[in-house]
Steps between C-alpha positions, in 0.01 A plus 500: 500500500661165577715651774192650667320165487798317649534750784127505575487118485784470750330747734166317475669164558690632801185660643311172453776305674518746788121486539498120511786495750326765714169313507663162556722617784228695680245219465763269651546760776134461599559136594835560673635757742713683243494876457303666223719636217409793279482484121802727466720239669422263212503761223819692583667409827766716656853375518783419267484490121545120509195464728291715265612301195422170674156632596433615144607160363274324751206723404555426130523126566185485713314728257597279204394183679168655603431640153591169334281299733213745450525465121511120530188504719326721245588254224390196699169638621401668171527189284 
């Protein structure tokens, strides 16, 4: 049971990080002349194993920061 929760938590955290990166990048694209990037380029990019691991680490980091800030905002505005 604990292993399933750890694996599902990592997947949810990575999905959250990829979603935040996707929205942030493409909203920034609207104000600049950059090209639109698909969600799959943030979730699982093609390339070397090192590039995929770096992308996964970045998704986990951004997802953790977003989730932590969301919980802090919930605490602040619900008191």
